[in-house]
Coordinates of C-alpha atoms in Angstrom, one line a residue:
X9 CA -22.9 -4.3 -33.1
X10 CA -25.9 -4.4 -30.8
X11 CA -25.3 -5.6 -27.2
X12 CA -27.7 -8.5 -26.3
X13 CA -30.7 -7.3 -24.4
X14 CA -30.3 -10.1 -21.9
X15 CA -27.1 -8.7 -20.5
X16 CA -28.3 -5.1 -20.1
X17 CA -31.3 -3.7 -18.1
X18 CA -33.8 -1.4 -19.7
X19 CA -31.9 1.8 -20.3
X20 CA -34.8 3.6 -22.0
X21 CA -32.9 3.8 -25.3
X22 CA -31.2 1.9 -28.1
X23 CA -28.0 0.1 -26.9
X24 CA -25.1 -0.6 -29.1
X25 CA -21.3 -0.7 -28.9
X26 CA -19.4 2.5 -29.4
X27 CA -17.0 2.7 -32.4
X28 CA -13.2 3.2 -32.0
X29 CA -13.7 6.7 -33.5
X30 CA -16.4 7.7 -31.0
X31 CA -14.3 6.4 -28.1
X32 CA -11.2 8.3 -29.3
X33 CA -13.0 11.6 -29.8
X34 CA -14.7 11.5 -26.4
X35 CA -11.4 10.8 -24.6
X36 CA -9.7 13.5 -26.6
X37 CA -12.3 16.2 -25.8
X38 CA -12.1 15.5 -22.1
X39 CA -8.3 15.5 -22.3
X40 CA -8.4 19.0 -23.8
X41 CA -11.0 20.1 -21.3
X42 CA -8.5 19.3 -18.5
X43 CA -10.5 16.4 -17.0
X44 CA -9.1 13.3 -18.7
X45 CA -11.1 10.2 -18.2
X46 CA -9.0 7.7 -16.1
X47 CA -7.6 4.7 -18.0
X48 CA -8.6 1.3 -16.8
X49 CA -11.4 2.6 -14.6
X50 CA -15.1 3.0 -15.1
X51 CA -16.4 6.3 -16.5
X52 CA -19.8 7.3 -17.7
X53 CA -20.4 10.2 -20.1
X54 CA -23.9 11.7 -20.3
X55 CA -24.2 13.8 -23.5
X56 CA -27.0 16.4 -23.9
X57 CA -27.8 19.1 -26.5
X58 CA -27.9 22.1 -24.2
X59 CA -30.1 24.0 -21.7
X60 CA -33.0 25.8 -23.4
X61 CA -32.5 24.0 -26.7
X62 CA -35.7 21.9 -26.1
X63 CA -37.8 25.1 -26.1
X64 CA -37.0 25.7 -29.7
X65 CA -36.5 22.0 -30.8
X66 CA -38.9 19.8 -28.8
X67 CA -37.1 16.6 -29.9
X68 CA -34.0 17.8 -27.9
X69 CA -35.9 18.6 -24.7
X70 CA -35.2 17.2 -21.2
X71 CA -31.7 18.6 -20.5
X72 CA -32.5 20.5 -17.4
X73 CA -34.2 17.6 -15.5
X74 CA -31.5 15.2 -16.6
X75 CA -28.6 17.5 -15.4
X76 CA -30.2 18.3 -12.1
X77 CA -30.5 14.5 -11.4
X78 CA -26.9 13.9 -12.6
X79 CA -25.6 16.7 -10.4
X80 CA -26.8 14.6 -7.4
X81 CA -25.9 11.3 -8.9
X82 CA -22.3 12.2 -9.7
X83 CA -21.6 12.4 -6.0
X84 CA -23.1 9.0 -5.5
X85 CA -21.1 7.4 -8.3
X86 CA -17.9 9.1 -7.2
X87 CA -18.1 7.3 -3.9
X88 CA -18.1 4.0 -5.8
X89 CA -14.9 5.0 -7.7
X90 CA -16.9 5.7 -10.9
X91 CA -16.3 9.0 -12.8
X92 CA -19.5 10.6 -14.0
X93 CA -19.1 13.5 -16.4
X94 CA -21.2 15.3 -19.1
X95 CA -20.7 16.5 -22.6
X96 CA -22.6 19.2 -24.5
X97 CA -22.3 21.6 -27.4
X98 CA -23.5 24.6 -25.2
X99 CA -21.2 27.4 -24.0
X100 CA -19.9 26.9 -20.4
X101 CA -22.0 29.9 -19.0
X102 CA -25.2 28.0 -19.9
X103 CA -24.5 25.4 -17.2
X104 CA -22.7 27.4 -14.6
X105 CA -25.7 27.0 -12.3
X106 CA -24.8 23.3 -11.8
X107 CA -22.0 24.1 -9.4
X108 CA -19.2 21.5 -9.1
X109 CA -20.7 19.4 -11.9
X110 CA -20.3 22.3 -14.4
X111 CA -16.6 21.9 -14.2
X112 CA -16.8 18.4 -15.5
X113 CA -19.0 19.2 -18.5
X114 CA -16.8 19.2 -21.7
X115 CA -17.8 21.2 -24.7
X116 CA -17.8 19.5 -28.1
X117 CA -17.1 21.8 -31.0
X118 CA -18.8 21.2 -34.4
X119 CA -15.9 19.0 -35.7
X120 CA -16.0 16.9 -32.5
X121 CA -19.7 16.6 -32.5
X122 CA -19.7 15.4 -36.1
X123 CA -17.9 12.2 -35.0
X124 CA -20.5 11.2 -32.3
X125 CA -24.3 11.1 -32.4
X126 CA -25.5 14.6 -33.2
X127 CA -28.1 16.5 -35.2
X128 CA -27.8 19.5 -37.5
X129 CA -30.6 22.2 -37.3
X130 CA -30.9 25.7 -38.6
X131 CA -29.2 27.1 -35.5
X132 CA -26.2 24.8 -35.8
X133 CA -25.0 21.4 -34.7
X134 CA -26.0 19.9 -31.4
X135 CA -25.1 16.7 -29.6
X136 CA -28.0 14.3 -29.4
X137 CA -28.7 12.8 -26.0
X138 CA -26.5 9.7 -25.6
X139 CA -24.6 8.0 -22.8
X140 CA -21.3 6.2 -23.1
X141 CA -19.7 3.8 -20.6
X142 CA -15.9 3.4 -20.7
X143 CA -14.0 0.8 -18.7
X144 CA -15.2 -2.1 -16.7
X145 CA -17.4 -5.0 -17.8
X146 CA -19.6 -2.6 -19.9
X147 CA -16.7 -0.9 -21.7
X148 CA -18.0 0.6 -24.9
X149 CA -21.7 0.5 -24.1
X150 CA -23.5 3.4 -25.9
X151 CA -27.1 4.3 -25.5
X152 CA -28.8 6.5 -28.1
X153 CA -32.5 7.3 -28.9
X154 CA -33.2 8.3 -25.3
X155 CA -36.8 9.4 -25.0
X156 CA -37.1 9.8 -21.2
X157 CA -33.8 11.4 -20.0
X158 CA -34.6 11.2 -16.3
X159 CA -35.6 7.5 -16.3
X160 CA -32.6 6.7 -18.5
X161 CA -30.2 8.5 -16.1
X162 CA -31.6 6.7 -13.1
X163 CA -31.4 3.3 -14.9
X164 CA -27.7 3.9 -15.8
X165 CA -26.9 4.9 -12.3
X166 CA -28.6 1.8 -10.9
X167 CA -26.9 -0.5 -13.4
X168 CA -23.4 0.8 -12.7
X169 CA -24.0 0.7 -8.9
X170 CA -25.2 -2.9 -9.1
X171 CA -22.2 -3.9 -11.3
X172 CA -19.8 -2.3 -8.9
X173 CA -21.3 -3.9 -5.8
X174 CA -21.2 -7.4 -7.5
X175 CA -17.5 -6.9 -8.5
X176 CA -16.7 -5.9 -4.9
X177 CA -18.6 -8.9 -3.5
X178 CA -16.6 -11.2 -5.7
X179 CA -13.3 -9.6 -4.7
X180 CA -14.3 -10.1 -1.1
X181 CA -15.0 -13.8 -1.7
X182 CA -18.7 -13.4 -1.4
X183 CA -21.4 -14.5 -3.8
X184 CA -22.1 -12.0 -6.6
X185 CA -25.7 -13.1 -6.6
X186 CA -26.1 -12.3 -2.9
X187 CA -25.8 -8.6 -3.5
X188 CA -29.2 -6.8 -3.2
X189 CA -29.7 -3.5 -5.0
X190 CA -28.1 -0.4 -3.6
X191 CA -25.7 0.9 -1.0
X192 CA -26.9 0.7 2.6
X193 CA -24.9 3.6 4.0
X194 CA -22.3 6.2 3.0
X195 CA -19.7 7.7 5.3
X196 CA -17.5 10.8 5.3
X197 CA -14.2 10.4 3.4
X198 CA -10.9 10.4 5.0
X199 CA -7.9 12.3 3.7
X200 CA -6.9 9.6 1.3
X201 CA -10.2 8.1 0.4
X202 CA -12.6 8.8 -2.6
X203 CA -15.6 7.1 -1.1
X204 CA -16.6 4.9 1.9
X205 CA -19.8 2.9 1.6
X206 CA -21.6 0.0 3.2
X207 CA -23.4 -2.8 1.4
X208 CA -24.6 -6.4 1.9
X209 CA -23.1 -9.4 0.2
X210 CA -24.3 -12.2 2.4
X211 CA -22.3 -10.5 5.1
X212 CA -22.2 -6.8 5.8
X213 CA -19.2 -5.1 4.2
X214 CA -17.6 -1.7 4.0
X215 CA -15.8 -0.6 0.8
X216 CA -13.1 2.1 1.0
X217 CA -12.1 3.5 -2.4
X218 CA -8.8 5.3 -2.9
X219 CA -5.6 5.6 -4.8
X220 CA -4.2 2.1 -5.5
X221 CA -0.8 2.8 -3.8
X222 CA -2.5 4.1 -0.7
X223 CA -5.0 1.2 -0.4
X224 CA -2.4 -1.4 -1.1
X225 CA -0.1 0.0 1.6
X226 CA -2.9 0.4 4.1
X227 CA -4.3 -3.1 3.6
X228 CA -0.9 -4.7 3.9
X229 CA -0.3 -2.8 7.1
X230 CA -3.7 -3.7 8.5
X231 CA -3.2 -7.3 7.7
X232 CA 0.2 -7.3 9.4
X233 CA -1.0 -5.7 12.6
X234 CA -4.2 -7.8 12.8
X235 CA -2.2 -11.1 12.3
X236 CA 0.4 -10.1 14.9
X237 CA -2.3 -9.4 17.5
X238 CA -4.5 -12.4 16.8
X239 CA -1.5 -14.7 16.9
X240 CA -1.0 -13.6 20.5
X241 CA -4.7 -14.1 21.3
X242 CA -5.8 -10.5 21.1
X243 CA -8.6 -9.2 18.9
X244 CA -7.7 -7.5 15.7
X245 CA -7.1 -3.7 16.0
X246 CA -8.6 -2.9 12.6
X247 CA -11.6 -4.2 10.7
X248 CA -10.8 -7.6 9.0
X249 CA -10.0 -7.1 5.3
X250 CA -11.9 -9.6 3.2
X251 CA -10.4 -8.6 -0.2
X252 CA -9.1 -5.8 -2.4
X253 CA -10.6 -4.8 -5.8
X254 CA -8.0 -3.2 -8.1
X255 CA -8.8 -1.2 -11.1
X256 CA -6.1 0.8 -12.8
X257 CA -4.6 3.4 -10.5
X258 CA -7.5 2.9 -8.1
X259 CA -8.3 0.2 -5.6
X260 CA -11.0 -0.7 -3.0
X261 CA -10.5 -2.3 0.4
X262 CA -13.4 -4.5 1.3
X263 CA -13.6 -5.0 5.1
X264 CA -15.7 -6.0 8.0
X265 CA -18.5 -3.7 8.8
X266 CA -18.5 -2.3 12.4
X267 CA -20.7 0.1 14.3
X268 CA -20.3 3.4 12.3
X269 CA -20.7 5.6 15.4
X270 CA -17.3 7.4 15.8
X271 CA -16.1 8.4 19.3
X272 CA -16.3 12.1 18.5
X273 CA -20.0 11.6 18.9
X274 CA -19.6 10.0 22.3
X275 CA -16.9 11.6 24.4
X276 CA -18.0 15.3 24.4
X277 CA -20.2 17.1 26.9
X278 CA -21.4 19.7 24.4
X279 CA -22.8 19.5 20.8
X280 CA -20.1 21.8 19.6
X281 CA -17.5 19.2 20.6
X282 CA -15.0 21.4 22.4
X283 CA -15.6 20.2 26.0
X284 CA -14.8 16.6 27.0
X285 CA -17.4 14.8 29.1
X286 CA -16.4 13.7 32.6
X287 CA -16.2 10.0 31.5
X288 CA -14.3 10.7 28.3
X289 CA -11.1 9.1 29.6
X290 CA -13.0 6.0 30.8
X291 CA -14.8 5.7 27.4
X292 CA -11.5 5.9 25.6
X293 CA -9.8 3.4 27.9
X294 CA -10.5 0.2 25.9
X295 CA -9.1 1.8 22.8
X296 CA -6.0 3.1 24.6
X297 CA -5.4 -0.4 26.1
X298 CA -5.7 -1.9 22.6
X299 CA -3.0 0.5 21.3
X300 CA -0.9 -0.3 24.4
X301 CA -0.9 -4.0 23.4
X302 CA 0.2 -3.1 19.9
X303 CA 3.0 -0.9 21.2
X304 CA 4.3 -3.4 23.7
X305 CA 4.3 -6.4 21.4
X306 CA 6.1 -4.6 18.5
X307 CA 8.6 -2.4 20.4
X308 CA 12.2 -2.4 19.5
X309 CA 15.2 -0.2 20.4
X310 CA 15.4 1.6 17.1
X311 CA 14.7 5.3 16.3
X312 CA 11.8 5.6 13.7
X313 CA 13.1 7.2 10.5
X314 CA 10.0 9.5 10.6
X315 CA 10.8 10.9 14.1
X316 CA 12.7 14.0 13.1
X317 CA 10.3 14.8 10.3
X318 CA 7.3 14.9 12.6
X319 CA 9.0 16.7 15.4
X320 CA 10.8 19.4 13.3
X321 CA 11.1 19.1 9.6
X322 CA 7.5 18.9 8.7
X323 CA 6.8 22.3 10.2
X324 CA 9.1 23.7 7.5
X325 CA 7.7 21.4 4.7
X326 CA 4.0 22.3 5.4
X327 CA 4.4 26.1 4.8
X328 CA 6.3 25.3 1.5
X329 CA 3.6 22.8 0.3
X330 CA 1.6 23.9 -2.7
X331 CA -1.6 23.1 -0.9
X332 CA -0.7 25.4 2.0
X333 CA 0.3 28.2 -0.3
X334 CA -2.8 28.0 -2.5
X335 CA -5.1 27.7 0.4
X336 CA -3.5 30.7 2.1
X337 CA -3.8 32.8 -1.0
X338 CA -7.4 31.8 -1.5
X339 CA -8.4 32.7 2.0
X340 CA -6.3 35.8 2.5
X341 CA -5.9 37.7 -0.8
X342 CA -3.5 40.6 -0.4
X343 CA -1.9 39.2 2.8
X344 CA 1.8 38.6 2.9
X345 CA 2.5 35.0 4.0
X346 CA 6.0 35.8 5.5
X347 CA 4.4 38.6 7.6
X348 CA 1.8 36.1 8.9
X349 CA 4.4 33.5 9.8
X350 CA 6.7 36.1 11.5
X351 CA 3.9 37.7 13.5
X352 CA 3.2 37.0 17.2
X353 CA -0.4 35.9 17.9
X354 CA -2.8 37.3 20.4
X355 CA -5.1 34.6 21.8
X356 CA -8.5 35.0 23.6
X357 CA -6.9 34.5 26.9
X358 CA -4.5 37.4 26.3
X359 CA -1.6 35.0 25.9
X360 CA 0.8 36.0 23.1
X361 CA 2.8 33.0 21.7
X362 CA 5.6 33.6 19.4
X363 CA 4.9 33.4 15.7
X364 CA 5.3 30.3 13.4
X365 CA 8.8 31.3 12.2
X366 CA 10.1 31.8 15.7
X367 CA 8.6 28.5 16.8
X368 CA 10.2 26.6 14.0
X369 CA 13.6 28.1 14.9
X370 CA 13.0 26.8 18.4
X371 CA 12.2 23.4 17.1
X372 CA 15.4 23.4 15.0
X373 CA 17.4 24.0 18.2
X374 CA 15.4 21.6 20.4
X375 CA 14.1 18.7 18.5
X376 CA 17.4 16.7 18.6
X377 CA 17.1 16.4 22.4
X378 CA 13.5 15.1 22.1
X379 CA 14.0 12.4 19.6
X380 CA 13.0 8.9 20.7
X381 CA 15.6 6.1 20.8
X382 CA 13.0 3.4 20.3
X383 CA 9.7 2.8 18.5
X384 CA 6.9 0.3 17.6
X385 CA 4.1 -0.2 15.2
X386 CA 1.7 2.7 15.5
X387 CA -1.7 3.7 14.0
X388 CA -0.5 7.1 12.9
X389 CA -3.8 9.0 13.1
X390 CA -5.7 8.3 16.3
X391 CA -8.3 10.9 15.5
X392 CA -11.6 10.4 17.3
X393 CA -13.3 9.9 13.9
X394 CA -11.0 6.9 13.4
X395 CA -12.1 5.2 16.6
X396 CA -15.2 3.0 16.6
X397 CA -16.6 -0.1 18.2
X398 CA -17.7 -3.5 17.0
X399 CA -21.2 -4.8 17.6
X400 CA -20.0 -6.3 20.9
X401 CA -18.6 -3.0 22.1
X402 CA -15.0 -3.9 21.6
X403 CA -12.6 -1.2 20.3
X404 CA -11.7 -0.9 16.6
X405 CA -9.7 1.6 14.6
X406 CA -9.9 2.7 11.0
X407 CA -7.7 4.7 8.6
X408 CA -4.2 4.1 9.8
X409 CA -1.5 6.5 8.5
X410 CA 1.9 5.3 7.6
X411 CA 3.2 8.0 5.3
X412 CA 3.1 11.8 5.7
X413 CA 3.0 14.3 2.8
X414 CA 3.9 11.6 0.3
X415 CA 7.4 10.9 1.8
X416 CA 8.1 7.2 1.6
X417 CA 10.4 5.6 4.2
X418 CA 11.9 2.1 4.8
X419 CA 10.2 1.4 8.1
X420 CA 6.5 1.8 7.1
X421 CA 4.2 1.8 10.1
X422 CA 7.1 2.0 12.6
X423 CA 6.9 5.2 14.7
X424 CA 6.7 6.9 18.1
X425 CA 3.6 6.1 20.1
X426 CA 3.7 9.6 21.5
X427 CA 2.7 10.9 18.1
X428 CA -0.3 8.5 18.1
X429 CA -1.5 10.0 21.3
X430 CA -0.7 13.5 20.1
X431 CA -3.2 13.0 17.2
X432 CA -5.8 12.0 19.8
X433 CA -5.0 15.1 21.8
X434 CA -5.4 17.3 18.7
X435 CA -8.8 15.7 18.0
X436 CA -10.0 16.2 21.6
X437 CA -9.1 19.9 21.4
X438 CA -9.7 21.5 19.0
X439 CA -10.2 19.5 15.8
X440 CA -13.4 17.7 16.5
X441 CA -15.0 21.0 17.4
X442 CA -13.7 22.8 14.4
X443 CA -14.8 20.1 12.0
X444 CA -18.3 20.1 13.6
X445 CA -18.6 23.8 13.1
X446 CA -17.5 23.4 9.4
X447 CA -20.1 20.6 9.0
X448 CA -22.8 22.7 10.6
X449 CA -21.9 25.7 8.4
X450 CA -21.1 27.8 11.4
X451 CA -17.3 28.1 11.1
X452 CA -17.5 31.8 10.4
X453 CA -18.8 32.3 14.0
X454 CA -15.5 30.9 15.3
X455 CA -14.0 34.3 14.6
X456 CA -16.9 36.8 14.1
X457 CA -14.6 39.5 12.8
X458 CA -11.5 38.8 10.6
X459 CA -8.4 40.5 11.8
X460 CA -6.4 43.0 9.8
X461 CA -3.4 41.8 7.9
X462 CA -0.7 41.4 10.5
X463 CA 2.1 44.0 11.0
X464 CA 4.1 42.2 13.7
X465 CA 1.0 40.9 15.5
X466 CA -1.8 38.7 14.3
X467 CA -4.8 39.5 16.6
X468 CA -6.9 36.3 17.1
X469 CA -8.3 37.4 20.4
X470 CA -11.8 37.3 18.9
X471 CA -11.7 33.5 18.5
X472 CA -14.7 32.0 20.4
X473 CA -13.1 28.6 21.1
X474 CA -11.4 27.5 24.4
X475 CA -7.7 27.9 24.9
X476 CA -7.6 26.5 28.4
X477 CA -7.1 23.0 29.8
X478 CA -10.0 22.0 31.9
X479 CA -10.0 19.1 34.3
X480 CA -11.3 16.5 31.9
X481 CA -8.7 17.4 29.2
X482 CA -6.0 17.4 31.9
X483 CA -7.0 13.9 33.0
X484 CA -6.8 12.7 29.3
X485 CA -3.4 14.2 28.9
X486 CA -2.1 12.5 32.0
X487 CA -3.6 9.2 30.9
X488 CA -1.8 9.5 27.5
X489 CA 1.5 10.3 29.2
X490 CA 1.1 7.4 31.6
X491 CA 0.4 5.1 28.6
X492 CA 3.8 5.9 27.1
X493 CA 5.4 4.0 30.0
X494 CA 7.8 4.9 32.8
X495 CA 10.6 7.1 31.6
X496 CA 13.4 9.0 33.3
X497 CA 12.4 12.3 31.6
X498 CA 8.6 12.8 31.6
X499 CA 9.1 16.3 30.4
X500 CA 10.5 15.0 27.1
X501 CA 7.3 12.9 26.6
X502 CA 5.1 15.9 27.4
X503 CA 7.0 18.1 25.0
X504 CA 6.7 15.5 22.3
X505 CA 3.0 15.1 23.0
X506 CA 2.3 18.9 22.5
X507 CA 4.6 19.2 19.5
X508 CA 2.9 16.2 17.9
X509 CA -0.5 17.8 18.5
X510 CA 0.7 21.0 16.8
X511 CA 2.1 18.9 13.9
X512 CA -1.2 17.1 13.4
X513 CA -3.0 20.5 13.4
X514 CA -0.6 22.1 11.0
X515 CA -1.3 19.4 8.4
X516 CA -4.9 20.6 8.1
X517 CA -3.6 24.1 6.9
X518 CA -3.0 22.6 3.4
X519 CA -6.7 21.7 2.8
X520 CA -8.9 24.5 1.6
X521 CA -11.8 22.1 0.9
X522 CA -11.6 20.7 4.4
X523 CA -11.5 24.0 6.3
X524 CA -13.8 25.9 4.0
X525 CA -13.5 29.3 5.6
X526 CA -10.6 31.6 6.6
X527 CA -12.0 31.7 10.1
X528 CA -11.5 27.9 10.5
X529 CA -8.0 28.2 9.0
X530 CA -7.0 30.9 11.5
X531 CA -8.5 28.9 14.4
X532 CA -6.3 25.9 13.4
X533 CA -3.3 28.1 13.0
X534 CA -3.9 29.6 16.5
X535 CA -4.0 26.2 18.1
X536 CA -0.8 25.1 16.3
X537 CA 1.0 28.0 18.1
X538 CA -0.8 27.3 21.3
X539 CA 0.4 23.7 21.5
X540 CA 3.9 24.7 20.5
X541 CA 3.9 27.4 23.2
X542 CA 2.8 24.8 25.7
X543 CA 5.7 22.5 24.5
X544 CA 8.2 25.3 24.9
X545 CA 6.9 26.0 28.4
X546 CA 7.5 22.4 29.6
X547 CA 10.3 22.5 32.2
X548 CA 13.6 21.0 30.9

């Protein structure tokens, strides 16, 4: 069957509907390859004969230019929640130069290739150049007879992008026809997002793509918090959610667009983002007051179920987490993890905090005396990158966190406000600076010489980052403690603040792709122990 031309833009080839057999073999090949195409979501498969084949058979030329374009485009489509992969009959070593994209290129054997568009020549059987769309409104679209591979690839990307933005506009209650071509901006992903982009649909919108369970939980929490605050005459804490687009196990939150400048680009005195500016506390004040309104209006005398996990248990869980173990092994081949966790650490100041294992034993002994007896609705991740402003300058937050490490709980969103402020503290020093170094490609300079594997001591004295509390950071800490309200035991709040900062930092140790280098990992690890040492030093 041929798809009517009126419904499809010019894709520089012949358009028809894929057969059930073609669909089945494509899915089966990618399943065997270890990159199964997601059910009930949009995927696009670009098939090509192989690099260098066109030099011998001109009718099969164009692979190199097409794949170089697709290598860039795959990242663009992934931010829209669209899986872009490739298929070929060439051996994997022929496309290793394509980097991350090479891992998503599935090889079709001769029997597989025989069931999809292919050609037989004297050297063997090769896939012809074709493109297949699976899922969504164009499910089953197949393009063959592609003469200009680059023009075709660009046309497919433009078509899928326009389709996606129209679907999102409709889910947000906007006019599908009001969507111009293209994304207007892309933003860095959070821990639980696959893509964050801005586009126009009569009104400016931001789309956040992620796992359906995460997006549904987040949008429900955001709607609840915003409605509570607006009912009391306060502005919404989060961007207003206009709708949710659901697609299989994936979903997209469609929300109000705000000024994308995050406060980590505002509150520091240095480009490296390790030294707070003198007015940092004043700049943060509107956001802190907004959080205070949320805390006061939702407080109740009940201990949050997550309290012990964040103050104590999570420190044990993190070092047993698969992500932590695999990241450690990747960064430090030959090192013994137990020896690292047992070792005392030497910091640049000469301080020598106890090792991770000793600190967790102290938490096991101490945490019960620090647990809060009340709680409120909290943001869960008051990282400076999650703090923005609306066009009128008013504060707004994004990316709330209600679950840690996949552990569900009955009182979602109910927590200890001191943990909120602890996540802000960890962002003020050191995480904003470490992430900036990673983004700049300079994280190896954080520790110019890697230490030897520890034997009782892990020498991190070569770290080039600050391990002191200057006046501006001290003022911020005191403001955070004051914002937690009058209490009989301020030392308890201070200890919880520092333990919470260490906890927020420790969570990063699971993410190899986020930290990139062993130097950044060791810097984070050093600050975990620095904050725990500060907590242990708080007078009882």
